Amino acid sequence: MFSFILRKLLYLLLVVWVVASLTFVLARAIPGGPFTREKPLPPAVLRNIEARYKLDKPLISQYFSYMGNMLRLDLGPSFRYEALSVNDIIRQTFPVSAVLGFFALLMALSFGLLFGTLASLYQNRWQDSLLMLFSLIGVSIPGFILATFFMYFFGFQLGWLPVAGWGDPAHIVLPALTLAAYPMAFIAKTIRTNMLEILNNDYIKVARAKGLPDRIVLFRHAIKNAILPVISYLGPLIATIFTGSFIIESIFAIPGLGKYFVSSIYDRDYTVILGVTVFYCTLLVLLNFLVDLSYASFDPRIRIIKKND
């Protein structure tokens, strides 16, 4: 187990370094610079600003300087927001994105599992057809179109929920539902397919022949095995939700980290682009690592292989 964890941590560090290096190069490849304006700055002023942020040094020198600061967890100052560092921006805005992502993840897992299970239990009936129709819609329609529809229908037409802003629990519902739509549909289809296969297995038939109640057979045997592919999907699912929140936060005017990331690309704010990318990359590979560790608690075969080793 120790060697497995060590290998995973080394892999994590390698992935973060590769992503940081590629982002550093690609950010510098964006035409213009962080201080490019419609009305050009006087050359002397531009030289002083670039010297202040060490942008006058060779690119390789900037790279090693940034990597050294990153090892000290210093992601540098923002070129666009003079009073804020990248660390300050992440510290102030990520909790908002995390709350939104948490509720979107909760919706996706809860309703995806529920809809997939119900569809398998009512196979080839109208309930199954209706649930799979909703799943097809969730997979097919882009998030920004769903966001527009939810804002128009639930916000403007029915007046049930606010269409923008942040602060009240009601502000979470529409953006979280928009973020959860695709993974919810994917989980529902996955659970339905696995449940149909598992419910026809011999051990399920034996459990029912022994007189076990259907709810015991369903929850103790069927769902526990059907959910295994969903556990594997948790890593990409979290990535989908958190990276998808960039656009959704902009649509619903949510003061999260995505707002700064999107604006940093337009402003060529190199340090914010790099810092947010590295931060999300580290977060996602850590979460994937935790998913790999937790998978053993759901699949007994992994524990058997470990004991034999």
C-alpha positions as semicolon CSV with decimal commas, in nm:
position;residue;x (nm);y (nm);z (nm)
1;M;0,000;0,000;0,000
2;F;0,283;0,241;0,085
3;S;0,452;0,186;-0,253
4;F;0,117;0,238;-0,428
5;I;0,062;0,569;-0,248
6;L;0,420;0,680;-0,319
7;R;0,386;0,603;-0,691
8;K;0,059;0,791;-0,706
9;L;0,206;1,095;-0,533
10;L;0,505;1,101;-0,768
11;Y;0,264;1,072;-1,061
12;L;0,063;1,360;-0,913
13;L;0,371;1,582;-0,895
14;L;0,467;1,492;-1,252
15;V;0,119;1,577;-1,385
16;V;0,114;1,912;-1,203
17;W;0,462;2,000;-1,335
18;V;0,369;1,910;-1,695
19;V;0,043;2,107;-1,678
20;A;0,217;2,409;-1,522
21;S;0,492;2,402;-1,787
22;L;0,250;2,372;-2,079
23;T;0,026;2,646;-1,939
24;F;0,328;2,873;-1,890
25;V;0,426;2,833;-2,256
26;L;0,072;2,858;-2,397
27;A;-0,014;3,165;-2,188
28;R;0,290;3,345;-2,330
29;A;0,178;3,243;-2,680
30;I;-0,142;3,450;-2,652
31;P;-0,106;3,757;-2,878
32;G;-0,037;4,078;-2,690
33;G;0,060;4,106;-2,326
34;P;-0,091;4,183;-1,986
35;F;-0,029;4,555;-2,033
36;T;-0,139;4,583;-2,394
37;R;-0,403;4,854;-2,427
38;E;-0,597;5,012;-2,712
39;K;-0,396;5,326;-2,641
40;P;-0,032;5,210;-2,609
41;L;0,156;5,304;-2,294
42;P;0,467;5,522;-2,330
43;P;0,772;5,298;-2,383
44;A;0,941;5,418;-2,062
45;V;0,630;5,343;-1,855
46;L;0,592;5,000;-2,017
47;R;0,957;4,916;-1,944
48;N;0,916;5,013;-1,578
49;I;0,602;4,802;-1,540
50;E;0,764;4,501;-1,705
51;A;1,070;4,540;-1,484
52;R;0,846;4,553;-1,176
53;Y;0,690;4,219;-1,263
54;K;1,019;4,076;-1,403
55;L;0,870;4,041;-1,749
56;D;1,182;4,199;-1,897
57;K;1,388;3,890;-1,812
58;P;1,440;3,601;-2,058
59;L;1,154;3,355;-2,078
60;I;1,357;3,067;-1,935
61;S;1,449;3,283;-1,635
62;Q;1,081;3,369;-1,580
63;Y;0,996;3,000;-1,599
64;F;1,243;2,889;-1,332
65;S;1,150;3,185;-1,113
66;Y;0,782;3,095;-1,134
67;M;0,846;2,726;-1,064
68;G;1,054;2,818;-0,760
69;N;0,778;3,041;-0,626
70;M;0,518;2,771;-0,697
71;L;0,714;2,524;-0,483
72;R;0,680;2,777;-0,200
73;L;0,303;2,795;-0,274
74;D;0,341;3,153;-0,396
75;L;0,143;3,191;-0,719
76;G;0,246;3,551;-0,772
77;P;0,063;3,883;-0,809
78;S;-0,223;3,950;-1,045
79;F;-0,136;4,188;-1,330
80;R;-0,498;4,297;-1,366
81;Y;-0,596;4,336;-0,999
82;E;-0,305;4,523;-0,843
83;A;-0,421;4,486;-0,484
84;L;-0,464;4,109;-0,508
85;S;-0,229;3,817;-0,540
86;V;-0,337;3,494;-0,709
87;N;-0,338;3,330;-0,366
88;D;-0,580;3,600;-0,244
89;I;-0,809;3,547;-0,544
90;I;-0,822;3,171;-0,488
91;R;-0,871;3,210;-0,113
92;Q;-1,163;3,453;-0,158
93;T;-1,345;3,297;-0,451
94;F;-1,285;2,921;-0,444
95;P;-1,523;2,862;-0,147
96;V;-1,806;2,994;-0,367
97;S;-1,711;2,760;-0,654
98;A;-1,668;2,472;-0,407
99;V;-2,018;2,519;-0,263
100;L;-2,167;2,529;-0,612
101;G;-1,967;2,223;-0,719
102;F;-2,060;2,030;-0,405
103;F;-2,434;2,073;-0,457
104;A;-2,404;1,998;-0,829
105;L;-2,215;1,680;-0,746
106;L;-2,474;1,586;-0,484
107;M;-2,756;1,636;-0,734
108;A;-2,578;1,438;-1,005
109;L;-2,507;1,140;-0,780
110;S;-2,841;1,135;-0,597
111;F;-3,076;1,181;-0,890
112;G;-2,858;0,984;-1,132
113;L;-2,862;0,683;-0,899
114;L;-3,235;0,720;-0,832
115;F;-3,337;0,761;-1,197
116;G;-3,112;0,480;-1,318
117;T;-3,243;0,239;-1,055
118;L;-3,607;0,325;-1,124
119;A;-3,555;0,289;-1,500
120;S;-3,409;-0,061;-1,452
121;L;-3,692;-0,169;-1,222
122;Y;-3,952;-0,044;-1,474
123;Q;-3,772;-0,172;-1,783
124;N;-3,958;-0,115;-2,112
125;R;-4,244;0,067;-1,936
126;W;-4,341;0,430;-1,965
127;Q;-4,139;0,520;-1,653
128;D;-3,826;0,378;-1,814
129;S;-3,891;0,559;-2,143
130;L;-3,957;0,891;-1,967
131;L;-3,646;0,873;-1,749
132;M;-3,424;0,776;-2,041
133;L;-3,572;1,061;-2,245
134;F;-3,466;1,305;-1,973
135;S;-3,123;1,140;-1,969
136;L;-3,089;1,182;-2,346
137;I;-3,180;1,550;-2,314
138;G;-2,927;1,597;-2,035
139;V;-2,647;1,439;-2,239
140;S;-2,733;1,616;-2,565
141;I;-2,802;1,979;-2,472
142;P;-2,503;2,205;-2,389
143;G;-2,492;2,358;-2,044
144;F;-2,523;2,721;-2,156
145;I;-2,848;2,639;-2,342
146;L;-2,988;2,461;-2,035
147;A;-2,886;2,759;-1,822
148;T;-3,076;2,996;-2,052
149;F;-3,384;2,772;-2,047
150;F;-3,380;2,738;-1,666
151;M;-3,340;3,113;-1,623
152;Y;-3,629;3,185;-1,859
153;F;-3,868;2,917;-1,734
154;F;-3,805;2,900;-1,358
155;G;-3,692;3,260;-1,316
156;F;-3,884;3,483;-1,554
157;Q;-4,196;3,279;-1,634
158;L;-4,268;3,108;-1,301
159;G;-4,072;3,342;-1,074
160;W;-3,973;3,056;-0,844
161;L;-3,599;3,115;-0,834
162;P;-3,355;3,404;-0,882
163;V;-3,175;3,405;-1,215
164;A;-2,848;3,563;-1,104
165;G;-2,643;3,657;-0,801
166;W;-2,519;3,482;-0,492
167;G;-2,597;3,486;-0,121
168;D;-2,920;3,296;-0,060
169;P;-2,968;2,916;-0,086
170;A;-3,212;2,980;-0,371
171;H;-2,926;3,119;-0,581
172;I;-2,760;2,775;-0,581
173;V;-3,046;2,577;-0,736
174;L;-3,039;2,678;-1,103
175;P;-2,660;2,685;-1,158
176;A;-2,616;2,360;-0,963
177;L;-2,891;2,193;-1,165
178;T;-2,732;2,315;-1,488
179;L;-2,392;2,176;-1,387
180;A;-2,544;1,848;-1,270
181;A;-2,754;1,782;-1,583
182;Y;-2,492;1,606;-1,798
183;P;-2,330;1,389;-1,527
184;M;-2,673;1,309;-1,382
185;A;-2,789;1,179;-1,720
186;F;-2,468;0,983;-1,773
187;I;-2,491;0,822;-1,427
188;A;-2,857;0,733;-1,480
189;K;-2,780;0,555;-1,809
190;T;-2,479;0,377;-1,654
191;I;-2,674;0,261;-1,347
192;R;-2,966;0,140;-1,561
193;T;-2,737;-0,067;-1,786
194;N;-2,549;-0,221;-1,493
195;M;-2,863;-0,289;-1,290
196;L;-3,028;-0,473;-1,579
197;E;-2,723;-0,696;-1,607
198;I;-2,684;-0,753;-1,233
199;L;-3,052;-0,827;-1,167
200;N;-3,022;-1,123;-1,406
201;N;-2,715;-1,269;-1,234
202;D;-2,737;-1,600;-1,050
203;Y;-2,653;-1,463;-0,706
204;I;-2,949;-1,222;-0,726
205;K;-3,178;-1,511;-0,820
206;V;-3,037;-1,716;-0,529
207;A;-3,092;-1,429;-0,286
208;R;-3,453;-1,396;-0,396
209;A;-3,501;-1,777;-0,379
210;K;-3,386;-1,767;-0,015
211;G;-3,676;-1,534;0,058
212;L;-3,481;-1,212;0,108
213;P;-3,702;-0,902;0,074
214;D;-3,665;-0,714;-0,253
215;R;-3,532;-0,403;-0,078
216;I;-3,251;-0,608;0,081
217;V;-3,162;-0,767;-0,252
218;L;-3,174;-0,429;-0,422
219;F;-2,968;-0,223;-0,177
220;R;-2,731;-0,483;-0,034
221;H;-2,645;-0,669;-0,354
222;A;-2,761;-0,502;-0,675
223;I;-2,694;-0,131;-0,618
224;K;-2,365;-0,192;-0,438
225;N;-2,225;-0,366;-0,746
226;A;-2,394;-0,142;-1,002
227;I;-2,240;0,169;-0,849
228;L;-1,878;0,055;-0,904
229;P;-1,842;0,217;-1,252
230;V;-1,984;0,539;-1,104
231;I;-1,710;0,536;-0,838
232;S;-1,454;0,514;-1,119
233;Y;-1,631;0,803;-1,293
234;L;-1,606;1,031;-0,989
235;G;-1,269;1,173;-1,095
236;P;-1,377;1,283;-1,446
237;L;-1,716;1,381;-1,300
238;I;-1,556;1,626;-1,058
239;A;-1,341;1,762;-1,340
240;T;-1,651;1,812;-1,556
241;I;-1,838;1,993;-1,281
242;F;-1,555;2,222;-1,171
243;T;-1,433;2,318;-1,517
244;G;-1,789;2,353;-1,642
245;S;-1,856;2,598;-1,360
246;F;-1,636;2,860;-1,534
247;I;-1,902;2,935;-1,796
248;I;-2,199;2,874;-1,567
249;E;-2,062;3,116;-1,307
250;S;-2,038;3,383;-1,576
251;I;-2,395;3,320;-1,697
252;F;-2,546;3,333;-1,347
253;A;-2,317;3,617;-1,227
254;I;-2,168;3,407;-0,947
255;P;-1,857;3,558;-0,783
256;G;-1,658;3,237;-0,801
257;L;-1,313;3,148;-0,925
258;G;-1,438;3,087;-1,279
259;K;-1,514;3,457;-1,321
260;Y;-1,150;3,550;-1,264
261;F;-1,020;3,267;-1,482
262;V;-1,232;3,371;-1,781
263;S;-1,142;3,738;-1,745
264;S;-0,772;3,654;-1,700
265;I;-0,762;3,499;-2,048
266;Y;-0,898;3,816;-2,208
267;D;-0,662;4,031;-2,000
268;R;-0,360;3,803;-2,062
269;D;-0,312;3,794;-1,687
270;Y;-0,044;3,525;-1,695
271;T;-0,018;3,462;-1,325
272;V;-0,393;3,418;-1,276
273;I;-0,415;3,184;-1,576
274;L;-0,126;2,979;-1,442
275;G;-0,232;2,988;-1,078
276;V;-0,593;2,883;-1,136
277;T;-0,490;2,611;-1,381
278;V;-0,229;2,468;-1,143
279;F;-0,470;2,492;-0,850
280;Y;-0,748;2,304;-1,031
281;C;-0,503;2,050;-1,171
282;T;-0,369;1,976;-0,822
283;L;-0,720;1,954;-0,681
284;L;-0,841;1,716;-0,950
285;V;-0,546;1,477;-0,938
286;L;-0,574;1,467;-0,559
287;L;-0,943;1,384;-0,585
288;N;-0,868;1,114;-0,843
289;F;-0,610;0,975;-0,604
290;L;-0,868;0,961;-0,323
291;V;-1,116;0,793;-0,558
292;D;-0,856;0,524;-0,637
293;L;-0,803;0,463;-0,266
294;S;-1,175;0,449;-0,188
295;Y;-1,247;0,212;-0,477
296;A;-1,099;-0,077;-0,278
297;S;-1,364;-0,038;-0,010
298;F;-1,638;-0,094;-0,271
299;D;-1,479;-0,377;-0,471
300;P;-1,376;-0,682;-0,264
301;R;-1,164;-0,818;-0,552
302;I;-0,914;-0,538;-0,502
303;R;-0,867;-0,638;-0,136
304;I;-0,817;-1,003;-0,239
305;I;-0,543;-0,906;-0,487
306;K;-0,374;-0,694;-0,223
307;K;-0,376;-0,983;0,029
308;N;-0,232;-1,225;-0,222
309;D;0,047;-0,979;-0,303
